[in-house]
mmCIF file of C-alpha atoms in Angstrom:
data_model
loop_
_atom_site.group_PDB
_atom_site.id
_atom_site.type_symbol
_atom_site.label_atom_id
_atom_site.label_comp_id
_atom_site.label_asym_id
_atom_site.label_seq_id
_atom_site.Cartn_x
_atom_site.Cartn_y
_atom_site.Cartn_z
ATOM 1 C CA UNK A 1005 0.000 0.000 0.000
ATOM 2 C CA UNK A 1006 2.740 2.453 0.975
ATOM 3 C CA UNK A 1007 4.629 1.589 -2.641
ATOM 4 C CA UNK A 1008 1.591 2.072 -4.222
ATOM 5 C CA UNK A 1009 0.957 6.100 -2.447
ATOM 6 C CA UNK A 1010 4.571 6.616 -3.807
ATOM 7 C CA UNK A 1011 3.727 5.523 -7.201
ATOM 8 C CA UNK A 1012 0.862 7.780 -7.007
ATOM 9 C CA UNK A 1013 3.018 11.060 -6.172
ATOM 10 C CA UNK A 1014 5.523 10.949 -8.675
ATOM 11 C CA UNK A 1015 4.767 12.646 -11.997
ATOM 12 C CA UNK A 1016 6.022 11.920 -15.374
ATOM 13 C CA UNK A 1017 6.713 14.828 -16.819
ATOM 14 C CA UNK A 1018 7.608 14.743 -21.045
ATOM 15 C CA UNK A 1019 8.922 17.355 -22.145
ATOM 16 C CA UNK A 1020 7.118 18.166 -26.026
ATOM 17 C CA UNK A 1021 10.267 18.998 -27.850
ATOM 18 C CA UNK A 1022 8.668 18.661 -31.023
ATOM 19 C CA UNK A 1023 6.861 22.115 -30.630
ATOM 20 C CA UNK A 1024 9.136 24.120 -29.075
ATOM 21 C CA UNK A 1025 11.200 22.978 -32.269
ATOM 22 C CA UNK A 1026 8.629 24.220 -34.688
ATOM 23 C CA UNK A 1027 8.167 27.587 -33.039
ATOM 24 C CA UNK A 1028 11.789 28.252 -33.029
ATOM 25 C CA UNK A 1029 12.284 27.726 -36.981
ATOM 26 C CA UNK A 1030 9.074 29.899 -37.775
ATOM 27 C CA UNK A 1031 10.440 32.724 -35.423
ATOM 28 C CA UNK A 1032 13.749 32.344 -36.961
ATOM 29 C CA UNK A 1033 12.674 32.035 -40.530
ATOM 30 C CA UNK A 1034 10.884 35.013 -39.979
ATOM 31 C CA UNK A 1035 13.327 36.753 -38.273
ATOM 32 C CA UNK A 1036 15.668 36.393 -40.813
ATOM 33 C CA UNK A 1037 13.179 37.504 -43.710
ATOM 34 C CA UNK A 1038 12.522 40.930 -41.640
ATOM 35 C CA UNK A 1039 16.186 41.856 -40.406
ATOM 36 C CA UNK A 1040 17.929 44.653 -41.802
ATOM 37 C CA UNK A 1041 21.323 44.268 -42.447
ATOM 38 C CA UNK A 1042 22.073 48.263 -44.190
ATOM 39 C CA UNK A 1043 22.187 50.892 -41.566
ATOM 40 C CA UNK A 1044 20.452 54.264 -43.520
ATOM 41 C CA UNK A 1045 20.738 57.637 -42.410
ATOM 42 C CA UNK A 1046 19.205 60.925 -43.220
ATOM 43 C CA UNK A 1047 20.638 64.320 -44.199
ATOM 44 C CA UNK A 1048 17.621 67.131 -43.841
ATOM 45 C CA UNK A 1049 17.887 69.878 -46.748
ATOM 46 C CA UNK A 1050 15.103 72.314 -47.730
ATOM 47 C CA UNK A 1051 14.757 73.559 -51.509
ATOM 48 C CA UNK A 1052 14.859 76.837 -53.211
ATOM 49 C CA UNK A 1053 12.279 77.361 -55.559
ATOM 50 C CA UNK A 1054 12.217 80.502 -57.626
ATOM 51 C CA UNK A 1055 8.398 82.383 -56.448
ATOM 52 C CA UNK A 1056 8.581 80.407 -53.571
ATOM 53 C CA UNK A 1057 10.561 82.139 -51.027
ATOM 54 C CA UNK A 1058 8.179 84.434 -48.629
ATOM 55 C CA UNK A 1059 10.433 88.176 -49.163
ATOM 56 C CA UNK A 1060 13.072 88.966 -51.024
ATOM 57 C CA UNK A 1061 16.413 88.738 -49.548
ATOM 58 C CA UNK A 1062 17.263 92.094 -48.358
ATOM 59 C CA UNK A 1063 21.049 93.774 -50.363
ATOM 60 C CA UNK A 1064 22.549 93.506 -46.733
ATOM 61 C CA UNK A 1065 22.119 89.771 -46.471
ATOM 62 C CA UNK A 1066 25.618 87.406 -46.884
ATOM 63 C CA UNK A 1067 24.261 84.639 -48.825
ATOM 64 C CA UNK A 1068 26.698 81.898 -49.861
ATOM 65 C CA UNK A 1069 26.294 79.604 -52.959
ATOM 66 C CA UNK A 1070 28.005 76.447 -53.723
ATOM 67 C CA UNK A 1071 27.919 75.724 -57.653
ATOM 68 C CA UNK A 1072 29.210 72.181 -58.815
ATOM 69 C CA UNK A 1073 29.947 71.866 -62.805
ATOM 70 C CA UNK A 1074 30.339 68.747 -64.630
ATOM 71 C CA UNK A 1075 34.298 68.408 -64.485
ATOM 72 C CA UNK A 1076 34.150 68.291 -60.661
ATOM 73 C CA UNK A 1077 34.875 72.104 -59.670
ATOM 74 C CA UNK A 1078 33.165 73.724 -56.914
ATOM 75 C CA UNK A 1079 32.574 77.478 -57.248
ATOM 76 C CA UNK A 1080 31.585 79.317 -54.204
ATOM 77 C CA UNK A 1081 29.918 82.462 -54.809
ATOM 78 C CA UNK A 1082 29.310 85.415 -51.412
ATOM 79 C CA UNK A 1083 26.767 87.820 -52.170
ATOM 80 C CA UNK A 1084 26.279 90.874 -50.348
ATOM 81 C CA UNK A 1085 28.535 92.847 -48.399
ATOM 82 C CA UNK A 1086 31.578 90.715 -48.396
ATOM 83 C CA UNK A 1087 31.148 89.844 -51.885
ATOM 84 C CA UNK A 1088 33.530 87.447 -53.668
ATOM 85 C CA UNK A 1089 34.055 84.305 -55.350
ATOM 86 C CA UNK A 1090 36.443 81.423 -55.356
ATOM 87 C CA UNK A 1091 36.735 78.001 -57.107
ATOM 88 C CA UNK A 1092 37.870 74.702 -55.547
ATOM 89 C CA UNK A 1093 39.333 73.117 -58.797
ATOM 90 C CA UNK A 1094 38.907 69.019 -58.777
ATOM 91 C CA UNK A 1095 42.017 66.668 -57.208
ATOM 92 C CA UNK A 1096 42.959 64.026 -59.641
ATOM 93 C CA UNK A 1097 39.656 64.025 -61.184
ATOM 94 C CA UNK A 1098 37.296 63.805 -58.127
ATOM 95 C CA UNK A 1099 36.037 66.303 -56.010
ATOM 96 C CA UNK A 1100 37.763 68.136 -53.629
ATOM 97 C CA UNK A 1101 36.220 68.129 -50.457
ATOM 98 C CA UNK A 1102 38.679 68.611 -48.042
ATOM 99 C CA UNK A 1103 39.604 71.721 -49.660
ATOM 100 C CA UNK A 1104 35.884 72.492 -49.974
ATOM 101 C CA UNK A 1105 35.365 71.992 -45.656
ATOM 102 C CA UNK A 1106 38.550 73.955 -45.002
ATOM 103 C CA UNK A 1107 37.357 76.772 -46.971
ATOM 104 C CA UNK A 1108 34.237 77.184 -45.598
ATOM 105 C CA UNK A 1109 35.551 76.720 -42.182
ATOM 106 C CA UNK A 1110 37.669 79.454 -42.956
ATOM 107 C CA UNK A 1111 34.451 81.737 -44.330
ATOM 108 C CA UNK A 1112 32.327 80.764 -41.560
ATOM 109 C CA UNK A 1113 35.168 82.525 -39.089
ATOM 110 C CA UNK A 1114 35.908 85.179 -41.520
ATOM 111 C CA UNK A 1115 32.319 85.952 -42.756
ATOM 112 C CA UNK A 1116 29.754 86.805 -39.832
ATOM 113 C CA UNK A 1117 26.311 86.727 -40.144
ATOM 114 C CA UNK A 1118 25.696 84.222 -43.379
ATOM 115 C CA UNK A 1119 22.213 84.014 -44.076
ATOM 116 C CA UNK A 1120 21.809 81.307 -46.278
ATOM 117 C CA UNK A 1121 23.917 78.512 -48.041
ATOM 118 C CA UNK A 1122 22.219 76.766 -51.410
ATOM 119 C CA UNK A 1123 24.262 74.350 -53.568
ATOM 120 C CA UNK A 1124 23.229 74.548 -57.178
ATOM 121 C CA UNK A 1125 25.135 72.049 -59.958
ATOM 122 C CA UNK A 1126 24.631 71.428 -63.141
ATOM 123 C CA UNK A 1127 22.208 68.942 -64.730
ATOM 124 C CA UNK A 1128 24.312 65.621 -65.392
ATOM 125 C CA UNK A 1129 26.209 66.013 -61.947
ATOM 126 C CA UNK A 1130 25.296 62.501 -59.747
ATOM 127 C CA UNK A 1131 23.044 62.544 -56.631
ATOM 128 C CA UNK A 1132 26.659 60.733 -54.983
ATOM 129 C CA UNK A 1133 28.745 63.970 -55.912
ATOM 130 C CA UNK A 1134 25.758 66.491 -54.184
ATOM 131 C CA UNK A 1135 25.356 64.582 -51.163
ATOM 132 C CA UNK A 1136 29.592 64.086 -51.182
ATOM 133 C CA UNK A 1137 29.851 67.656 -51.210
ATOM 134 C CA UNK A 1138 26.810 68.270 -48.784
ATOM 135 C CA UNK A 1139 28.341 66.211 -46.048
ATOM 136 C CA UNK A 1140 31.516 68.064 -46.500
ATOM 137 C CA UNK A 1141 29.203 71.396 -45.756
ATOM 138 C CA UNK A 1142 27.433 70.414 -43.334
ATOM 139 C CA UNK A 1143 29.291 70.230 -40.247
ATOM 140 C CA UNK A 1144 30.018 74.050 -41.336
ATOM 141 C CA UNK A 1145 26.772 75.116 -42.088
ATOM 142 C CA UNK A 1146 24.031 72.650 -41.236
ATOM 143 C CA UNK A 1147 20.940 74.653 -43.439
ATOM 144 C CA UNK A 1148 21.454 74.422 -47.056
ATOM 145 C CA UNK A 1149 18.745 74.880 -49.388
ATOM 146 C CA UNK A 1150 19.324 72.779 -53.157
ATOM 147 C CA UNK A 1151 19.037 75.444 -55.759
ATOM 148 C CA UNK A 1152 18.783 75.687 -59.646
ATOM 149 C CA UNK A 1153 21.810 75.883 -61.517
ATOM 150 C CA UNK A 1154 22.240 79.140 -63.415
ATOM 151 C CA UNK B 918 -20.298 -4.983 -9.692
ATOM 152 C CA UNK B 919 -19.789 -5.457 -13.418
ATOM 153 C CA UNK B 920 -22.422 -2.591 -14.019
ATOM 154 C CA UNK B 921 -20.992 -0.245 -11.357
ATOM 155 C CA UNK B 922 -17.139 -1.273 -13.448
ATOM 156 C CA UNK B 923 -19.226 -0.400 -16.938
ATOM 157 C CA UNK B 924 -20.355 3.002 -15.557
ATOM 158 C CA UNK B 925 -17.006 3.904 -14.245
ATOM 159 C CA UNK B 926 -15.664 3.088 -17.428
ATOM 160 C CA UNK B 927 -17.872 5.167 -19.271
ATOM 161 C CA UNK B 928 -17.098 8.416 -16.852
ATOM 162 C CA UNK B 929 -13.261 8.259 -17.153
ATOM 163 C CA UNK B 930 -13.491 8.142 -21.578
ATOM 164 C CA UNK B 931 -15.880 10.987 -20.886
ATOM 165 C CA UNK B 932 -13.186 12.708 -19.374
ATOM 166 C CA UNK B 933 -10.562 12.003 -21.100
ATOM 167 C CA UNK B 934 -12.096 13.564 -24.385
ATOM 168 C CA UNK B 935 -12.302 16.918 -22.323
ATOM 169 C CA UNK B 936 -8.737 17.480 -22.181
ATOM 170 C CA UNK B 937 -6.993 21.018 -24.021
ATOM 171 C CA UNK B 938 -3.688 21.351 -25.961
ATOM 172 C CA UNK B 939 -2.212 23.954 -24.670
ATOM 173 C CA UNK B 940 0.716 23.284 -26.181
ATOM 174 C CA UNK B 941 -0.224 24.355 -29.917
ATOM 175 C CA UNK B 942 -1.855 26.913 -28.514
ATOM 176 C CA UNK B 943 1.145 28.567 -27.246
ATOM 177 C CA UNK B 944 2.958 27.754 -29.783
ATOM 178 C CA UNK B 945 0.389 29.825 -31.993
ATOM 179 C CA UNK B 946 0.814 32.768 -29.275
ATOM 180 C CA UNK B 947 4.302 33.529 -28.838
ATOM 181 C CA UNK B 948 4.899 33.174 -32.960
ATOM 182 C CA UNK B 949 1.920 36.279 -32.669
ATOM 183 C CA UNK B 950 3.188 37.932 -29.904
ATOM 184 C CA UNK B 951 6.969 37.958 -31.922
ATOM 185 C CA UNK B 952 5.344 39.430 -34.986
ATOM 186 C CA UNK B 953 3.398 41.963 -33.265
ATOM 187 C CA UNK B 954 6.213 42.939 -31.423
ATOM 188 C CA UNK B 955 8.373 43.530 -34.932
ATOM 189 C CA UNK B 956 5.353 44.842 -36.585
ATOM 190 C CA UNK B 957 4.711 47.753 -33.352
ATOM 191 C CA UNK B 958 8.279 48.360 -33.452
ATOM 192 C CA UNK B 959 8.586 49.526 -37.216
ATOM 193 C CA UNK B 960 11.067 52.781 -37.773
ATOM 194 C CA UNK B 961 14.249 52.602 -40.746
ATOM 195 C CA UNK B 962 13.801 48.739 -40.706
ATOM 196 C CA UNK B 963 10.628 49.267 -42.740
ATOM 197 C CA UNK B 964 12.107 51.731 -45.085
ATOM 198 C CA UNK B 965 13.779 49.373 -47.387
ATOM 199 C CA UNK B 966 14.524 51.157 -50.875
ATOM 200 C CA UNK B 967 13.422 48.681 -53.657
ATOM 201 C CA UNK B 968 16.061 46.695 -55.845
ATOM 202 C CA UNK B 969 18.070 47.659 -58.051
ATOM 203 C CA UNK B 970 18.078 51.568 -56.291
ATOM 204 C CA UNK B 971 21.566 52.251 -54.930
ATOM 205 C CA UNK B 972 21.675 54.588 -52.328
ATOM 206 C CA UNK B 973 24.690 57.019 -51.909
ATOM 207 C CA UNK B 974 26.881 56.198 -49.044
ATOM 208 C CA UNK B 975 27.056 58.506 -46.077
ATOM 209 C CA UNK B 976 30.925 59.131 -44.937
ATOM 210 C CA UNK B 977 29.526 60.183 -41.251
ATOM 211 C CA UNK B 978 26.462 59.555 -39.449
ATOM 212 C CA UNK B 979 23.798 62.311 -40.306
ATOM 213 C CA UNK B 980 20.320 61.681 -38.719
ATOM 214 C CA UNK B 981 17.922 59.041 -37.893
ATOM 215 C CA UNK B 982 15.309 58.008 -40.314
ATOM 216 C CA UNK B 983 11.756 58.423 -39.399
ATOM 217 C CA UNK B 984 8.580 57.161 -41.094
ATOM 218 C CA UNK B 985 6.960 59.417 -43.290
ATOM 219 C CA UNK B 986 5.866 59.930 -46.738
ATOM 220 C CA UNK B 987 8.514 58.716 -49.072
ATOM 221 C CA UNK B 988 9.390 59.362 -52.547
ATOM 222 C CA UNK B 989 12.062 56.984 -54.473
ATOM 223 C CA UNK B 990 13.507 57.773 -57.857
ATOM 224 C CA UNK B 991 14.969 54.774 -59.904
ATOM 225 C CA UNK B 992 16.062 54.166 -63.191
ATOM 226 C CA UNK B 993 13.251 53.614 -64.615
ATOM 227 C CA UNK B 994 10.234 55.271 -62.366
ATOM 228 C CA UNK B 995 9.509 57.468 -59.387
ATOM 229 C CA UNK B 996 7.953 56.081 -56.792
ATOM 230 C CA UNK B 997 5.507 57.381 -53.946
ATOM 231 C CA UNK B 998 4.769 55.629 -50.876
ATOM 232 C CA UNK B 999 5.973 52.282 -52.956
ATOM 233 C CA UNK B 1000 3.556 52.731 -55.871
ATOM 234 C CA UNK B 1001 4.915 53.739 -59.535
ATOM 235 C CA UNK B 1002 3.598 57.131 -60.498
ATOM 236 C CA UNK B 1003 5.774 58.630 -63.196
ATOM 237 C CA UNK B 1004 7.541 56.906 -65.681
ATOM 238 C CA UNK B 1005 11.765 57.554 -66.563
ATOM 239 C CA UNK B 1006 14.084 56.232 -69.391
ATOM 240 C CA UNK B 1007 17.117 56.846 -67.959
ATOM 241 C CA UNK B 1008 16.547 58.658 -65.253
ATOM 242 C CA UNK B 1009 14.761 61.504 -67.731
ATOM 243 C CA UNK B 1010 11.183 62.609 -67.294
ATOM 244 C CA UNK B 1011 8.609 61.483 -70.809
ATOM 245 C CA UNK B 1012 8.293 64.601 -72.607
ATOM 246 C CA UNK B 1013 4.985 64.588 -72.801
ATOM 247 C CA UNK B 1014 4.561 64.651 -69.305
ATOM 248 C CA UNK B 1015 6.455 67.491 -68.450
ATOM 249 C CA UNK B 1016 4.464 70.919 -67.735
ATOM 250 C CA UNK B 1017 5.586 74.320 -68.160
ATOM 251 C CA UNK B 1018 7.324 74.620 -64.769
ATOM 252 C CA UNK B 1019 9.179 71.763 -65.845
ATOM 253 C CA UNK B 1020 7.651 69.333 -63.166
ATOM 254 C CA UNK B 1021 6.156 65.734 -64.402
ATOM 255 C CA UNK B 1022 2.142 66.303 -64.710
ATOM 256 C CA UNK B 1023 1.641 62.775 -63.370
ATOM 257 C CA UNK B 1024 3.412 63.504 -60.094
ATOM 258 C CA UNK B 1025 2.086 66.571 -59.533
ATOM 259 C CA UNK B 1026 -1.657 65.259 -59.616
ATOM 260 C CA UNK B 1027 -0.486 62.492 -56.984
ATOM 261 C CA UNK B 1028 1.320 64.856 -54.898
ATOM 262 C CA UNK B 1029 -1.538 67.151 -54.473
ATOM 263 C CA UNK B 1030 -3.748 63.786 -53.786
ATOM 264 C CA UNK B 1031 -1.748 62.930 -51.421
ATOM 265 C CA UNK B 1032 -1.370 65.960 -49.661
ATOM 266 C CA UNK B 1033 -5.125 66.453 -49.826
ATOM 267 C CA UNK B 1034 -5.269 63.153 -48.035
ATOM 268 C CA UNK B 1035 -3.032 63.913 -45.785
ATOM 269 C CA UNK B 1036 -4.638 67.523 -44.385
ATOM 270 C CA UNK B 1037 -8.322 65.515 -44.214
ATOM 271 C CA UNK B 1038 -6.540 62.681 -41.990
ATOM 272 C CA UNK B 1039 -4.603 65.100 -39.350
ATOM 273 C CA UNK B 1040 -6.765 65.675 -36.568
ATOM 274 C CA UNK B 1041 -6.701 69.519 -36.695
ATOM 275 C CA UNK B 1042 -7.077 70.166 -40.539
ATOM 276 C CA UNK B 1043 -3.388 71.193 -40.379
ATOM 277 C CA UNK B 1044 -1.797 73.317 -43.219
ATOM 278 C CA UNK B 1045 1.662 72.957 -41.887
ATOM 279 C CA UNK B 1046 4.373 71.451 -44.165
ATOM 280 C CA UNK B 1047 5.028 68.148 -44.430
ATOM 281 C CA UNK B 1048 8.213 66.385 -44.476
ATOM 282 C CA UNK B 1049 9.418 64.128 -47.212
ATOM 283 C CA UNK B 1050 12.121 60.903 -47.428
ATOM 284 C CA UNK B 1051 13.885 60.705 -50.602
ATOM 285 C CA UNK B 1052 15.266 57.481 -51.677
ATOM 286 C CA UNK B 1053 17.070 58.180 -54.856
ATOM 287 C CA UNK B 1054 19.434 56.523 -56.745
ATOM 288 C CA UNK B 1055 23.697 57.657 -56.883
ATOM 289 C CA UNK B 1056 23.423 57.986 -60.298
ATOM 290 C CA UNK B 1057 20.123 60.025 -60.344
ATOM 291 C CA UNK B 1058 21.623 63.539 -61.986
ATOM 292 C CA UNK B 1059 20.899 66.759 -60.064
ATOM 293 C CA UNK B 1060 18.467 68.061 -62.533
ATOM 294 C CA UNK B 1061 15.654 65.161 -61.761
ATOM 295 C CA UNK B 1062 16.550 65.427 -58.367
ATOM 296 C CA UNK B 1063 15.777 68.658 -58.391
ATOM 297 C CA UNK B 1064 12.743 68.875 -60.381
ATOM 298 C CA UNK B 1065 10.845 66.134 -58.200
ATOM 299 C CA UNK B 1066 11.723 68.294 -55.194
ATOM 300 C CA UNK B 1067 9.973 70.965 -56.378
ATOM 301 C CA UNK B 1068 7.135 69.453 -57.692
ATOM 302 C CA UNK B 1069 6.563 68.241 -54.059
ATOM 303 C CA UNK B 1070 7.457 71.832 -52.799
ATOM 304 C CA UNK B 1071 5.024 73.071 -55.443
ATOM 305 C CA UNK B 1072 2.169 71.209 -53.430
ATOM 306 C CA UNK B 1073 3.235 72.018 -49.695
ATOM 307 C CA UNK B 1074 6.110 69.502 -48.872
ATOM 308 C CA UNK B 1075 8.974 71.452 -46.993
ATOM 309 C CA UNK B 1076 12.416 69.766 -45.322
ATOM 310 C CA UNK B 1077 13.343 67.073 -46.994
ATOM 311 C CA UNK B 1078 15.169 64.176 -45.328
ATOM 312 C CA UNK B 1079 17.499 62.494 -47.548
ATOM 313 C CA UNK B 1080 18.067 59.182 -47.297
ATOM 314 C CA UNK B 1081 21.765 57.088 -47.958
ATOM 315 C CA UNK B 1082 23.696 53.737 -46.506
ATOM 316 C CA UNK B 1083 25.048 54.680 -43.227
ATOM 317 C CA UNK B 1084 28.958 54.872 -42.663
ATOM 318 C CA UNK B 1085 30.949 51.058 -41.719
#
C-alpha cells in the first residue's frame, strides 16, 4: 500500500520537444526575412524654388552659394557685403572636399552673419557627388537649401 | 459490480475527451506575440529602398530616419509611398509629361492627392508642411533630383530628409 501512495506522487513529466522545435524555426525564418542588415541615415535639406521664397532677400544679407559643374569644380559664390568668389578646382579628377570643408571653415570665421547657403550644380552632376559635397558642408553650415543651376 | 465497473468506465473516456492542448496553442501565441512585437516596433527597418536603387553612401552619421511619406527615384520610375507614379528612361522625365514649370504632370496630380489626403486625416485640418524621405538613386543627376523636389514643394512639402547607406 505504501509503494503504491509513492507511485501515485511521482509525476512523469515529457517534455514536447517537437513544438518548441517548430516555433523556433518559424520565429527564426521570420526573423531572418525581416532583419535589416544596411544601416540608412538621413541628411535634412530644404529647396529653393524661384516664387517660392516668402520676401526677397534684403542687399545687406551674406548669402553663400556652392555651384558644382560637370568636371568636378566647386565654385563658391558670397553675395552681399563681403562679396567674392572662389573656385575649388577638382584633385585628380574627383572632387575636392577637403579643400571644400577647409574653406568654408575658414568663411564661416571670416564671414559673420551668413544668411543662407544653397548648392546649385549642373544637370548631369550625380546625386553621390551632391550629397559628397553636402556632407563636406554640413558640419560648417548645417541649413542648405538645393538650388537651380544658373 | 460489473455494471458499477461499466459506468465507471464510461465516466473516465468521458473525461478524457475533455482534455486542451495547450501546447499548440502557445505555440500559436508567442509566434503572434513575436510578430506583433516587430510589426509595433517599425522605424528605418521598414524603409527598405526597392532593388536595383543604390543609395549614396554617407561618410559620417547624419540623422535618424523616421517614417513618413517617401518618394524613391529609380532608373526607370519614381515612386511614392511604394507605388509607380511617373515613368523615366534613364533617369529623364517622358516629354509629354512634363508641364511648363518643368515638373512631371503625373506627379504633380499624386502629390496634391496625397497631400489632400493627408490635411483631411490630421486631426486639426493642419496646413503645416510636411516632411518628405527621398530614396534616390547615386546615379540620379541633379536636374531630376531637383525637379521632383519641387514638384513636391510646389504642393506644400517642406524639409526634406534624404536618405543614404550609413557609414561602416
Amino acid at each position: 500500500m505504501r509503494m503504491k501512495g509513492r507511485h501515485e506522487c511521482e509525476q512523469d513529466f515529457e517534455l514536447n520537444l517537437a513544438s518548441i522545435i517548430d516555433c523556433f524555426t518559424v520565429l527564426i525564418a521570420y526573423l531572418l526575412v525581416s532583419a535589416s542588415f544596411i544601416s540608412l541615415t538621413a541628411m535634412e535639406v530644404d529647396v529653393a524654388v524661384p516664387g517660392f521664397s516668402s520676401a526677397p532677400s534684403p542687399e545687406d544679407q551674406v548669402e553663400l552659394t556652392m555651384d558644382l559643374d560637370a568636371h568636378r569644380n566647386i565654385l563658391v559664390k558670397v553675395t552681399g557685403p563681403s562679396a567674392g568668389a572662389f573656385l575649388v578646382p577638382a584633385k585628380s579628377d574627383q572632387w575636392d572636399t577637403l579643400a571644400l570643408a577647409e574653406k568654408l571653415a575658414s568663411m564661416k570665421a571670416s564671414i559673420p552673419g551668413i544668411a543662407s547657403v544653397m548648392l546649385t550644380a549642373e544637370r548631369s552632376v550625380e546625386y553621390r557627388d551632391v550629397v559628397a559635397v553636402l556632407e563636406a558642408a554640413k558640419p560648417h553650415f548645417p541649413d542648405i537649401s538645393l538650388g537651380e543651376h544658373e | 459490480m460489473r455494471t458499477r465497473k461499466k459506468r465507471f468506465l464510461r465516466r473516465s473516456k468521458s473525461k478524457e475527451d475533455m482534455d486542451l492542448q495547450i501546447t499548440s496553442m502557445a505555440d500559436i501565441m508567442i509566434i503572434l506575440l513575436i510578430f506583433l512585437l516587430k510589426s509595433m516596433s517599425g522605424g528605418a527597418s521598414s524603409i527598405a529602398p526597392p532593388a536595383g536603387l543604390l543609395l549614396p553612401e554617407a561618410k559620417a552619421e547624419a540623422g535618424a530616419v523616421e517614417e513618413m511619406t517617401k518618394i524613391e527615384i529609380s532608373r526607370d520610375a519614381v515612386l511614392l509611398d511604394g507605388k509607380p507614379v511617373t515613368k523615366l528612361t534613364d533617369f529623364a522625365f517622358e516629354p509629354g509629361d512634363v508641364e511648363a514649370n518643368g515638373t512631371p504632370r503625373s506627379l504633380n496630380s499624386v502629390l496634391i492627392q496625397k497631400r489632400e489626403a493627408d490635411i483631411r486625416r490630421s486631426p486639426a485640418n493642419d496646413q503645416s508642411e510636411i516632411r518628405m524621405l527621398v530614396l534616390a538613386d547615386q546615379r540620379t543627376p541633379y536636374w531630376t533630383l531637383k525637379t521632383v523636389l519641387t514638384a513636391a514643394t510646389h504642393t506644400g512639402f517642406a524639409g526634406f530628409k534624404l536618405v543614404m547607406v550609413g557609414a561602416r
